[in-house]
Coordinates of C-alpha atoms (C1' of nucleotides) in Angstrom, one line a residue:
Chain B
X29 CA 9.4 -7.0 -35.3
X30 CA 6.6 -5.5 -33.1
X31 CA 2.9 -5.4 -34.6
X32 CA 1.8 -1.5 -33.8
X33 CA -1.7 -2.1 -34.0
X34 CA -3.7 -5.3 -34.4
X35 CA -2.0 -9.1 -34.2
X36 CA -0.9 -9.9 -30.4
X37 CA -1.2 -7.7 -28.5
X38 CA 1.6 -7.0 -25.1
X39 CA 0.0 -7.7 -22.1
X40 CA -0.4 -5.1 -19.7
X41 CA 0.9 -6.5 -16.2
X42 CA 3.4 -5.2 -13.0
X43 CA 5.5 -7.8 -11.6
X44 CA 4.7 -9.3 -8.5
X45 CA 4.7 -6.9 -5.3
X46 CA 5.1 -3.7 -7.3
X47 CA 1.9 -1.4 -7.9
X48 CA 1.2 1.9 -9.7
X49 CA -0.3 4.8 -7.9
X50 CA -3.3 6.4 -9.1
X51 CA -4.1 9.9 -8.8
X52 CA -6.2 9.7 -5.7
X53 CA -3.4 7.3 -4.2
X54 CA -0.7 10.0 -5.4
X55 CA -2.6 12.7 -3.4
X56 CA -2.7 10.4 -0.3
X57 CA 0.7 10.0 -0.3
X58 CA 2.3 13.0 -0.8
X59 CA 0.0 14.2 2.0
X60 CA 1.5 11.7 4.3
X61 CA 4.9 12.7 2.7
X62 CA 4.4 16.4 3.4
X63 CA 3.7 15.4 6.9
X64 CA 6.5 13.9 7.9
X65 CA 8.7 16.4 5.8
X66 CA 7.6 18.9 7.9
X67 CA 8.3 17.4 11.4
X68 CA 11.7 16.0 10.4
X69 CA 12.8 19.6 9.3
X70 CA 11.2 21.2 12.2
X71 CA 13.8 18.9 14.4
X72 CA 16.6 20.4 11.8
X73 CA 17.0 17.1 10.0
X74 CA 18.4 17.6 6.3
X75 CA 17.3 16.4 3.3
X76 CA 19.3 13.7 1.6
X77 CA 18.9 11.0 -1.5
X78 CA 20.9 8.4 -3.0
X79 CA 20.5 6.1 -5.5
X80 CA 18.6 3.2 -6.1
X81 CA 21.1 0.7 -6.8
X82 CA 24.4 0.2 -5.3
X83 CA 27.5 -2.0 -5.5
X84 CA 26.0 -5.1 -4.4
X85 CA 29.2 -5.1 -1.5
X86 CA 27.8 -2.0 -0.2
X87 CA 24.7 -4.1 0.8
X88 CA 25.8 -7.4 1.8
X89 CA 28.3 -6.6 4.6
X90 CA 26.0 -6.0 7.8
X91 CA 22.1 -7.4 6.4
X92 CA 22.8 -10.9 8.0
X93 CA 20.4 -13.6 6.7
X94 CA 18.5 -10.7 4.8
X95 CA 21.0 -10.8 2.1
X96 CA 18.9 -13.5 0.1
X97 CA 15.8 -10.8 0.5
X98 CA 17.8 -8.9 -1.7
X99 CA 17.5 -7.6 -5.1
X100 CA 20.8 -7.9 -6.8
X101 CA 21.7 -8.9 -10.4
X102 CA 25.4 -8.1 -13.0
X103 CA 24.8 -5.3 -14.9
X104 CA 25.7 -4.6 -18.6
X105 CA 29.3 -3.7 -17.5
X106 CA 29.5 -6.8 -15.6
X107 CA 29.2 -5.2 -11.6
X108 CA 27.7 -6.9 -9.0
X109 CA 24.9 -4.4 -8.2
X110 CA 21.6 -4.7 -5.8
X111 CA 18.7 -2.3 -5.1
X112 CA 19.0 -0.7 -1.8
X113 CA 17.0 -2.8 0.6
X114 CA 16.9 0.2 3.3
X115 CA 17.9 3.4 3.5
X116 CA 20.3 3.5 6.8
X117 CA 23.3 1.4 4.8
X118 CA 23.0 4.0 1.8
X119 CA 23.3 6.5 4.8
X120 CA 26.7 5.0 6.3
X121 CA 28.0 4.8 2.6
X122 CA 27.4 8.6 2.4
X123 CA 29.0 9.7 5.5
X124 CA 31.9 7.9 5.2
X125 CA 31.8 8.8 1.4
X126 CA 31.6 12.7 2.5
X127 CA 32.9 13.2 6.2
X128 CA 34.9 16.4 4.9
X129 CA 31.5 17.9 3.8
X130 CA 29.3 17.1 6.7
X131 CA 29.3 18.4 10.1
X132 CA 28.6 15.8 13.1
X133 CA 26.3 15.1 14.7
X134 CA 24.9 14.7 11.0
X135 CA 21.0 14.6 11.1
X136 CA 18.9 13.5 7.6
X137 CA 16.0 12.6 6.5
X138 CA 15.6 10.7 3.6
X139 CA 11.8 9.8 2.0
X140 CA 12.3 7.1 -0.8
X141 CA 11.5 3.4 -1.9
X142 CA 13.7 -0.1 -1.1
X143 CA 13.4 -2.8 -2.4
X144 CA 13.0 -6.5 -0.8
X145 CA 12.3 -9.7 -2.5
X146 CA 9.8 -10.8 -0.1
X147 CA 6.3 -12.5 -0.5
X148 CA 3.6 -10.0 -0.5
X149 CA 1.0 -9.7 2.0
X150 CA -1.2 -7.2 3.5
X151 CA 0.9 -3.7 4.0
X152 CA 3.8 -5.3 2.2
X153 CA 5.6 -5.1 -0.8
X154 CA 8.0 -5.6 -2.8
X155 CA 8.7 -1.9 -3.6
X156 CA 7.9 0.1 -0.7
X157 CA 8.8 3.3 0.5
X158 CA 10.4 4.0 3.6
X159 CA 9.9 7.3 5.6
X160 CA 13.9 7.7 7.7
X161 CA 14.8 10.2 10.3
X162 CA 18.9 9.1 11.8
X163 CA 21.1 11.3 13.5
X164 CA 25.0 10.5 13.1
X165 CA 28.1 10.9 15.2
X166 CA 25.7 11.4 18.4
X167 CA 26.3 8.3 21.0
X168 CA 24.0 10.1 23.4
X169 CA 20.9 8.4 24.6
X170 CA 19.2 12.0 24.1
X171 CA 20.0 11.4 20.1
X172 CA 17.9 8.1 20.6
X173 CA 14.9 9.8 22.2
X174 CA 14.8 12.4 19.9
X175 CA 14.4 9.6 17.4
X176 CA 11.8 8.0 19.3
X177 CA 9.6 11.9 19.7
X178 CA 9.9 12.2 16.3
X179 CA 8.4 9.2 15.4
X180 CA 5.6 9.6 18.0
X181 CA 5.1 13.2 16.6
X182 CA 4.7 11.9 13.1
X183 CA 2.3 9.0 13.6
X184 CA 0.5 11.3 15.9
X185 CA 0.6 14.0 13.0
X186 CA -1.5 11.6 10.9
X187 CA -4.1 11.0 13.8
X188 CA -3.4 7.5 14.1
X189 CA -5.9 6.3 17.3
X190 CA -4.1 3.5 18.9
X191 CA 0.1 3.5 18.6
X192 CA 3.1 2.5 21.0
X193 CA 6.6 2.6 20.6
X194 CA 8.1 -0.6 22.4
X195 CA 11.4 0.0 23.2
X196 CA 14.7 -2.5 24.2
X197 CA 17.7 -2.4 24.5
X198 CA 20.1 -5.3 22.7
X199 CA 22.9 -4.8 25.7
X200 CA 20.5 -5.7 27.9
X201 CA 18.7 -8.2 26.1
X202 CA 22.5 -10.1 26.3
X203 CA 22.3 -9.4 30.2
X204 CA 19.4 -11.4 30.6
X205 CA 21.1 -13.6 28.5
X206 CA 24.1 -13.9 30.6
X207 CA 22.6 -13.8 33.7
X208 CA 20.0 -17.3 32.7
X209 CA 23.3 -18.7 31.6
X210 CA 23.0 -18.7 27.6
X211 CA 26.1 -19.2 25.8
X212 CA 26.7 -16.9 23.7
X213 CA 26.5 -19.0 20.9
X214 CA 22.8 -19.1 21.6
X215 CA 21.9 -15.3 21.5
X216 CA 21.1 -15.0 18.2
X217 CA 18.1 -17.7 18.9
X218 CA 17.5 -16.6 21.8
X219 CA 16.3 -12.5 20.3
X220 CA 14.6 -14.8 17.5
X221 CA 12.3 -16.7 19.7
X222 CA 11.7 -14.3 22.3
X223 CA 10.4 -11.5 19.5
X224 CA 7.4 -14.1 18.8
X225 CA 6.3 -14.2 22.4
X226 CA 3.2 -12.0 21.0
X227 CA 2.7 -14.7 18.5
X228 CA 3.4 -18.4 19.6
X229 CA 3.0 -17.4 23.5
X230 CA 5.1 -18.4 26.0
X231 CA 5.0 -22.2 25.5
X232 CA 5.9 -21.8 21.9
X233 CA 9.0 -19.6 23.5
X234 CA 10.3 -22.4 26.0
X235 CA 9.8 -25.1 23.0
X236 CA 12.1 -23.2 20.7
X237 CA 14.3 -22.0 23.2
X238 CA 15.0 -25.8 24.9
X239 CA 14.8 -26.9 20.8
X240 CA 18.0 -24.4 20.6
X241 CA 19.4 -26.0 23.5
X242 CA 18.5 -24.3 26.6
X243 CA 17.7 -25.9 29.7
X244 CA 14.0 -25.2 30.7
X245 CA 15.5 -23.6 33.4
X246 CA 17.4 -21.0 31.6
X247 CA 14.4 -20.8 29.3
X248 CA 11.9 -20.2 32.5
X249 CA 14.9 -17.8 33.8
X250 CA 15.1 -15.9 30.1
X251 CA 11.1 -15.6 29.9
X252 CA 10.2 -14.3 33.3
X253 CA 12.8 -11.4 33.3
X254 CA 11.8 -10.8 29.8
X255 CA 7.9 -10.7 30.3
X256 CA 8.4 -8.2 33.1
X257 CA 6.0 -5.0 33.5
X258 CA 5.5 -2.1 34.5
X259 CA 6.3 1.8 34.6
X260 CA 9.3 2.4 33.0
X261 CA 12.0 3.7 35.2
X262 CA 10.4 1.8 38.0
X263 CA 11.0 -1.5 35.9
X264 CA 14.6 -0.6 35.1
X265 CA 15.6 -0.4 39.0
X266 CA 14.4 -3.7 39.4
X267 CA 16.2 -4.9 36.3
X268 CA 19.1 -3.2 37.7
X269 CA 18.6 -5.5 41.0
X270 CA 18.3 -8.4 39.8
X271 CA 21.3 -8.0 36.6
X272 CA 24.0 -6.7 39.1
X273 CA 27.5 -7.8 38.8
X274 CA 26.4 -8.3 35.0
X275 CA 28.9 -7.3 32.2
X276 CA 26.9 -4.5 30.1
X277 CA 23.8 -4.7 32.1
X278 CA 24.1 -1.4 34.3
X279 CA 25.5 0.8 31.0
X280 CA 22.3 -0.2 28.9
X281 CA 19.8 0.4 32.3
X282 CA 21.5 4.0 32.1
X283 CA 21.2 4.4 28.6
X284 CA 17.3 3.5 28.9
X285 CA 16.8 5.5 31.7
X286 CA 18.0 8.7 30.2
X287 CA 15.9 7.7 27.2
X288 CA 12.7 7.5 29.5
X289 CA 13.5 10.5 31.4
X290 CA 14.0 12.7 28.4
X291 CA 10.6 11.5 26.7
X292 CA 8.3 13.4 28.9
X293 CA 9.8 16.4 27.8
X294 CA 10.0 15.9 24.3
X295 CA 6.2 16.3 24.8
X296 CA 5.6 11.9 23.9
X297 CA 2.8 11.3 26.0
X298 CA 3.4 8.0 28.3
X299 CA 0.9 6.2 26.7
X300 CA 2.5 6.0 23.4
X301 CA 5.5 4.0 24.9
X302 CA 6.6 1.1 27.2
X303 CA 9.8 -0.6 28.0
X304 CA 8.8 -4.2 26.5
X305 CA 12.2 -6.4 26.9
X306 CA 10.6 -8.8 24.4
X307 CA 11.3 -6.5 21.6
X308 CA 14.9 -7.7 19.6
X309 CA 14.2 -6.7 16.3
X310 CA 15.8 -8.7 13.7
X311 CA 18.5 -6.3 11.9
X312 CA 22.0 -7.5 12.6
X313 CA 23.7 -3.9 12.9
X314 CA 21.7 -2.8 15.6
X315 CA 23.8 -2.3 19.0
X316 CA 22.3 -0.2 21.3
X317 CA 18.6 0.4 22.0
X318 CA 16.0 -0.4 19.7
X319 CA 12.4 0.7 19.2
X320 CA 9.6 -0.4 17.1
X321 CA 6.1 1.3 16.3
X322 CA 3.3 -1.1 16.2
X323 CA -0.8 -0.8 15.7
X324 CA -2.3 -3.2 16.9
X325 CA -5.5 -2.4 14.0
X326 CA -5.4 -3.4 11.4
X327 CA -2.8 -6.0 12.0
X328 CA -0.2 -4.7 9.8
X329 CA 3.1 -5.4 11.8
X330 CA 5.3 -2.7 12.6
X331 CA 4.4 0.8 11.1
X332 CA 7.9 2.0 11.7
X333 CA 11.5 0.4 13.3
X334 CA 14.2 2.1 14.6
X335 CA 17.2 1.5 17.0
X336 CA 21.3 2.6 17.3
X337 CA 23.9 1.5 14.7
X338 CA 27.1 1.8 16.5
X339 CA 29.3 -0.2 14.1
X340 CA 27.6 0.5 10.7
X341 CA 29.4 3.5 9.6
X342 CA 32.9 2.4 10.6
X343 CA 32.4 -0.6 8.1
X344 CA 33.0 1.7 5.6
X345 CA 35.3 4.3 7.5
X346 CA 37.6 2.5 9.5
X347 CA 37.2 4.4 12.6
X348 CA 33.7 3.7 14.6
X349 CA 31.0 6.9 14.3
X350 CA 27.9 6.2 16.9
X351 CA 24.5 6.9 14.9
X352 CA 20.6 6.1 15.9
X353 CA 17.6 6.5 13.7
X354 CA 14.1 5.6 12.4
X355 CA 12.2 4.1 9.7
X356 CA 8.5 4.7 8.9
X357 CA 6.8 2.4 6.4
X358 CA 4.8 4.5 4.1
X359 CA 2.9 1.5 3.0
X360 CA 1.7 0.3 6.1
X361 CA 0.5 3.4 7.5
X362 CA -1.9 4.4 4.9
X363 CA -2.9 1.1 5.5
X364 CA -3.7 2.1 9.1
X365 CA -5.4 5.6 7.2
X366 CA -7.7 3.5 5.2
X367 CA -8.7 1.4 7.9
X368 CA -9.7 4.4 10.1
X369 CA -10.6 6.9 7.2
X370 CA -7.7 9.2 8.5
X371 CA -7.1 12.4 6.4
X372 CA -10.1 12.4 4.3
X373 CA -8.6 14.4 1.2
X374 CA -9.8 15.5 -2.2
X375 CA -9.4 13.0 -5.0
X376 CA -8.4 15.6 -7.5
X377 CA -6.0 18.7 -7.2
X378 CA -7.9 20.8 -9.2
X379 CA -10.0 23.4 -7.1
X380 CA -12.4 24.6 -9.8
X381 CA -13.3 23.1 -13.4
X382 CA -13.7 26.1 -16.0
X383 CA -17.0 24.6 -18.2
X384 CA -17.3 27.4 -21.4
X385 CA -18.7 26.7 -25.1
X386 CA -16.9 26.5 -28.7
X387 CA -17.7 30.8 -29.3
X388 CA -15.7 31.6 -25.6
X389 CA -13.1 29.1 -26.1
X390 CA -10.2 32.0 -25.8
X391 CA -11.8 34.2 -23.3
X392 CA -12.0 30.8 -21.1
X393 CA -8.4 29.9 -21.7
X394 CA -7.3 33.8 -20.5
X395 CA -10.1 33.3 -17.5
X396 CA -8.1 30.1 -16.7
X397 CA -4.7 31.5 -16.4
X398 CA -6.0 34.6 -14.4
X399 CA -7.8 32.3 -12.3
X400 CA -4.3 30.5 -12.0
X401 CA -2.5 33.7 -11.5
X402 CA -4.7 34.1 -8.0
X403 CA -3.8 30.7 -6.7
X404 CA -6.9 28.6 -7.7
X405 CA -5.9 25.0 -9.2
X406 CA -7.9 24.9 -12.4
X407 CA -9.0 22.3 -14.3
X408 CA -9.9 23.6 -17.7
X409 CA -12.2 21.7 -19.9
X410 CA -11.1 20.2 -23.0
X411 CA -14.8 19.4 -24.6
X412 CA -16.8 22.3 -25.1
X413 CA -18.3 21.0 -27.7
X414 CA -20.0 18.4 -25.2
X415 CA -22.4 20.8 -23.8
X416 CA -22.9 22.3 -20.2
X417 CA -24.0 19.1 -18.8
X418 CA -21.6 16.7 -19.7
X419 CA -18.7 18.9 -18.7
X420 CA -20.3 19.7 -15.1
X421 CA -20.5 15.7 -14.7
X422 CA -17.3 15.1 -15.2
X423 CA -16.2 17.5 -13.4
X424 CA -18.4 16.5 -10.5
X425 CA -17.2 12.8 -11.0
X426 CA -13.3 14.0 -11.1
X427 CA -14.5 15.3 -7.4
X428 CA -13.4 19.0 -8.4
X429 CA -15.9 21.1 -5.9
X430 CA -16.8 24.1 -7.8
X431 CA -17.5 24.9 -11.6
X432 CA -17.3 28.2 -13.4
X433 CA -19.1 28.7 -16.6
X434 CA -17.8 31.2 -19.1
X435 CA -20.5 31.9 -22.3
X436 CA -21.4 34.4 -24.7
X437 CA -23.7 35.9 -22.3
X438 CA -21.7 36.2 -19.1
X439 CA -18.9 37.4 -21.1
X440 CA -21.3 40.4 -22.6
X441 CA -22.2 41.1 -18.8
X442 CA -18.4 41.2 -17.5
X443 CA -19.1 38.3 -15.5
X444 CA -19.2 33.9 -15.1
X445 CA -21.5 31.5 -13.2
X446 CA -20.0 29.8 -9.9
X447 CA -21.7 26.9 -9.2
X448 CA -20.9 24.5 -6.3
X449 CA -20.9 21.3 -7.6
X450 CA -22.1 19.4 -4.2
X451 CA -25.2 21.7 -3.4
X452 CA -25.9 22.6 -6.7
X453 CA -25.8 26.4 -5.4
X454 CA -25.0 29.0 -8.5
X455 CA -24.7 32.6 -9.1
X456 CA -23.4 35.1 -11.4
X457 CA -20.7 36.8 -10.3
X458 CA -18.2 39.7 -11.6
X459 CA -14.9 38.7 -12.9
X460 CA -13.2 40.8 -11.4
X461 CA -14.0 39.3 -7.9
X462 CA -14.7 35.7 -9.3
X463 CA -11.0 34.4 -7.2
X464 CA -12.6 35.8 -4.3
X465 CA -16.1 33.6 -4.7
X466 CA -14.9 30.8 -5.5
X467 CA -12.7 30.2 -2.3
X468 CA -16.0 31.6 -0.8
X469 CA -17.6 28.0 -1.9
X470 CA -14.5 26.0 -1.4
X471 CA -14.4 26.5 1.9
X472 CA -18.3 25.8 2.5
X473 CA -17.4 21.9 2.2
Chain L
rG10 C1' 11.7 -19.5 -0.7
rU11 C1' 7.5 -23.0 1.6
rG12 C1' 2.2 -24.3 2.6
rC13 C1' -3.2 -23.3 2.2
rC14 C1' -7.2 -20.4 -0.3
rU15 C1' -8.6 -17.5 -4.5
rA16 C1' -9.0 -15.5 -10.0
rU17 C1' -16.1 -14.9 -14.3
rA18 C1' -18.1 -7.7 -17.9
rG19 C1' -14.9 -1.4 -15.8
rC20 C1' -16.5 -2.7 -10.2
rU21 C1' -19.1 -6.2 -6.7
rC22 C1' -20.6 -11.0 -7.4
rA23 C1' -24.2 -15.2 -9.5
rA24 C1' -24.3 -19.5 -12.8
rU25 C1' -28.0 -26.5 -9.7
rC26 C1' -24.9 -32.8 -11.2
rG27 C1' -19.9 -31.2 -16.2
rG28 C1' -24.9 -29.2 -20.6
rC29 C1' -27.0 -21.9 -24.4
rA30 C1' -22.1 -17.1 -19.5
rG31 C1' -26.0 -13.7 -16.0
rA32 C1' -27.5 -9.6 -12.4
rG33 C1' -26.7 -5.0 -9.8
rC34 C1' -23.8 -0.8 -10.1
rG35 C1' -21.0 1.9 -13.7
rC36 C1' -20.5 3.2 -19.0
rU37 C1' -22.7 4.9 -24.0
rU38 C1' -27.2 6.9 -26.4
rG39 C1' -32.1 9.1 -26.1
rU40 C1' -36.4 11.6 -23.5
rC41 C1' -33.2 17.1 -22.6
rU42 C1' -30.6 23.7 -28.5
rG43 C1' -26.5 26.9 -22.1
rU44 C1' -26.6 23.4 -16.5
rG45 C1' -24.5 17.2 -13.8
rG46 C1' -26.5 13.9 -9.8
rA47 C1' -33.1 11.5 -10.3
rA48 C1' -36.5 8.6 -13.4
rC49 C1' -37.6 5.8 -17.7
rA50 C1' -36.0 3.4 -22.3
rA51 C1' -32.5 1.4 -25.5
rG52 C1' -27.4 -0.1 -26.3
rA53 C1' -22.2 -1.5 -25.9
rG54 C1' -19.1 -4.4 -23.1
rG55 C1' -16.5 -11.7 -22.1
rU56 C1' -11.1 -16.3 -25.7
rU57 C1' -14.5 -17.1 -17.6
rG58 C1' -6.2 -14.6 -15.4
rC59 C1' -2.6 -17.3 -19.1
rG60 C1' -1.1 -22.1 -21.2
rG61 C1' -1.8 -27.3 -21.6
rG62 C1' -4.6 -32.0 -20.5
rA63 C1' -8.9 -35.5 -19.6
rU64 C1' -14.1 -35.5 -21.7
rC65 C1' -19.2 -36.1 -26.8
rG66 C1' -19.2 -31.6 -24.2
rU67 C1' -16.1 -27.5 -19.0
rG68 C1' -16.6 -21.1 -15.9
rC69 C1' -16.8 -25.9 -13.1
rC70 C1' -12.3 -31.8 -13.3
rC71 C1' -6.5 -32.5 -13.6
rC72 C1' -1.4 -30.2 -14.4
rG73 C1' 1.9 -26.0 -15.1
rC74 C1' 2.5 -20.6 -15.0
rU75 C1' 1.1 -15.6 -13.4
rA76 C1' -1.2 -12.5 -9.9
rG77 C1' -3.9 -11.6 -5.1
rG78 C1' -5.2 -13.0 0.1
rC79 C1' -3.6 -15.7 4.6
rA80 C1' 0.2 -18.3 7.4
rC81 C1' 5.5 -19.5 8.0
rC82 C1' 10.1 -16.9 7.4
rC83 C1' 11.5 -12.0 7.7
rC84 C1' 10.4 -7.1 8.2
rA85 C1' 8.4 -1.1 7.3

RNA sequence: GUGCCUAUAGCUCAAUCGGCAGAGCGCUUGUCUGUGGAACAAGAGGUUGCGGGAUCGUGCCCCGCUAGGCACCCCA
């Protein structure tokens, strides 16, 4: 039995990692949203959604170690289930699920939330949304560098200052692997440590990596290939020098170099990428190249990671289908917004609160819907009864820009008041062209 | 999942050694019958995150829980 009003009361609380979104967070992301919407259908990518949860087997098969990051439970019907964690697995599912009904090269975007059981922090969460852009059934590095433009063009969409897209290659991350003389055995460790060079330095490298079981000379061998610099293409004949005679080496060189030849003309400006060989990205079903986007303010990580899938999609179909794509974390890039103040938007939708009195209560409501019928986002007020001020306060504090005012008087004289709410500028003005003034003071901000 | 730090009014934060829980902003009301932001005045608002323990007595000490921050791990 549950008390309606008065004895204990439930407590209001969200679990752990999971937030509502106010109205002036709503707006801010559905900007962002609409952003990346548009460049992702401008590139001819499709629309596409799936569900939240899935058969937990779905999942499982190609996360690796992120399997215990997972949200999975039995439900009423006794099935092993588990919340998406990213959005590419759903994507395999789909096209193996609907081959007959898509045509390859398949590209989709898909704009939704995941869900990982991870501790939260700064920019992360346990219900996040991802932002995904993959093309499938292309195994050309071109499909790959679109990938990588349209993820420059997005974060340069939302006008963030300082952003580069590292990008690797797995293949040749095994090379160098080979050609120090790490077993295989040892490559998993050997991606791990050398993806925290930024962070433990190259001493904290060579410790883990002769902790693993490396000689330091392997280790030393591993790091200075690895830590290599330079202009792309420039640093790739080098690399292709000093890897010869090495299984997969020269086939993931010529994948990168196509990549870096077909960037320039995608219109990515060089700055906003590098060829950083310390990059491995942790993902077990990546196979190809691999790209991440990080800011390096506010320290948030990785705003978006990306890479090929080879293998993913013939888990589920039996016969291998190439695919490549990106991820974009909502969550930390508004974080990068806030920092900066990027996109300084409205905290309301409405354009213009109607203020009127109890005697023009229905000539106000027919106002609002003409008003509505030109466009304008109107807000009309609920409490005439409260007087002119208190309805042009709220208003103002709601951050809607412009008022009209609708009484007795106007109404006799065919007209309303506009007043900007930020200046504190009002006239009368003629119904009949009241639309028409007050875009006139919108657009003043 | 692990470690460290934190939690006091709607918000930001005070509160001496363990001794009556406060300020600023915001909110409500009034000065002000159809014009907000200013000023002045008054007022409301708290089981100090939740639960337990030690103490004559706790916002303050101890334990557990929950949430947040940072780091590890991992990642968007």
């Amino acid at each position: 039995m549950s008390s309606q009003s008065g004895g204990a009361k439930r407590q209001a609380r969200v679990l752990k990692g999971f937030r509502d979104y106010l109205p002036e967070q709503m707006i801010l992301r559905q900007r962002i949203i609409g952003i990346f919407r548009d460049i992702f259908e401008r590139h001819g990518f499709e629309p596409l959604d799936t569900p939240a949860l899935e058969y937990l087997e779905i999942l499982t098969g190609k996360a690796g170690e992120n399997e215990k990051l997972m949200y999975r439970f039995e439900d009423a019907g006794g099935r092993e289930v588990g919340l998406r964690y990213d959005l590419t697995v759903p994507l395999a599912r789909v096209v193996a699920m609907h081959q007959n009904d898509l045509a390859l090269p398949f590209k989709r975007y898909h704009i939704a939330p995941v869900w990982r059981a991870e501790n939260p922090q700064r920019g992360r969460f346990r219900e996040f949304w991802q932002c995904d852009a993959d093309i499938v059934g292309s195994a050309s590095p071109l499909a790959d560098a679109e990938v990588i433009a349209i993820m420059a063009e997005a974060l340069e969409a939302i006008g963030i200052p300082e952003f580069v897209i590292r990008i690797s290659h797995r293949r040749l991350l095994e090379s160098l692997g080979h050609a120090a003389g790490v077993p295989p055995e040892l490559a998993t460790a050997l991606y791990r440590s050398i993806d925290k060079l930024d962070k433990i330095g190259p001493e904290g490298v060579t410790r883990e990596l002769t902790a693993a079981g490396l000689s330091e000379k392997q280790a030393a061998k591993v790091l200075e290939l690895v830590t290599r610099r330079g202009e792309p293409l420039q640093l790739l004949a080098e690399l292709r020098e000093a890897l010869a005679g090495i299984e997969g080496a020269e086939a993931a060189i010529a994948d990168l170099e196509q990549i870096f030849r077909v960037l320039p003309a995608f219109g990515v400006a060089p700055k906003r990428y590098t060829l950083d060989l310390t990059l491995a990205r942790g993902l077990d079903y990546y196979t190809g190249p691999v790209f991440e986007a990080t800011v390096t303010e506010p320290k948030v990580g990785s705003v978006g990671g990306a890479g090929r899938y080879d293998g993913l999609v013939g888990a589920f179909l039996g016969r291998s289908i190439p695919a490549t794509g990106m991820s974009l974390g909502l969550e930390r890039i508004i974080e990068v917004v806030r920092e900066h103040g990027l996109l300084p938007i409205p905290a309301t939708v409405a354009d213009v609160a109607l203020v009127f009195f109890p005697e023009t209560v229905a000539p106000a409501a027919q106002l609002a819907s003409t008003l509505r019928a030109e466009g304008l986002r109107v807000d009309l007020s609920l409490q005439p009864h409260r007087g002119v001020g208190d309805q042009l306060k709220l208003a103002d504090r709601k951050g809607i820009p412009v008022a009209v005012i609708l009484g007795s008087s106007e109404l006799e004289a065919g007209s309303a008041q506009v007043k900007d709410l930020r200046s504190g500028e009002q006239c009368g003005v003629p119904l009949a062209e009241l639309a028409t003034a007050v875009r006139d003071y919108i657009d003043r901000a």
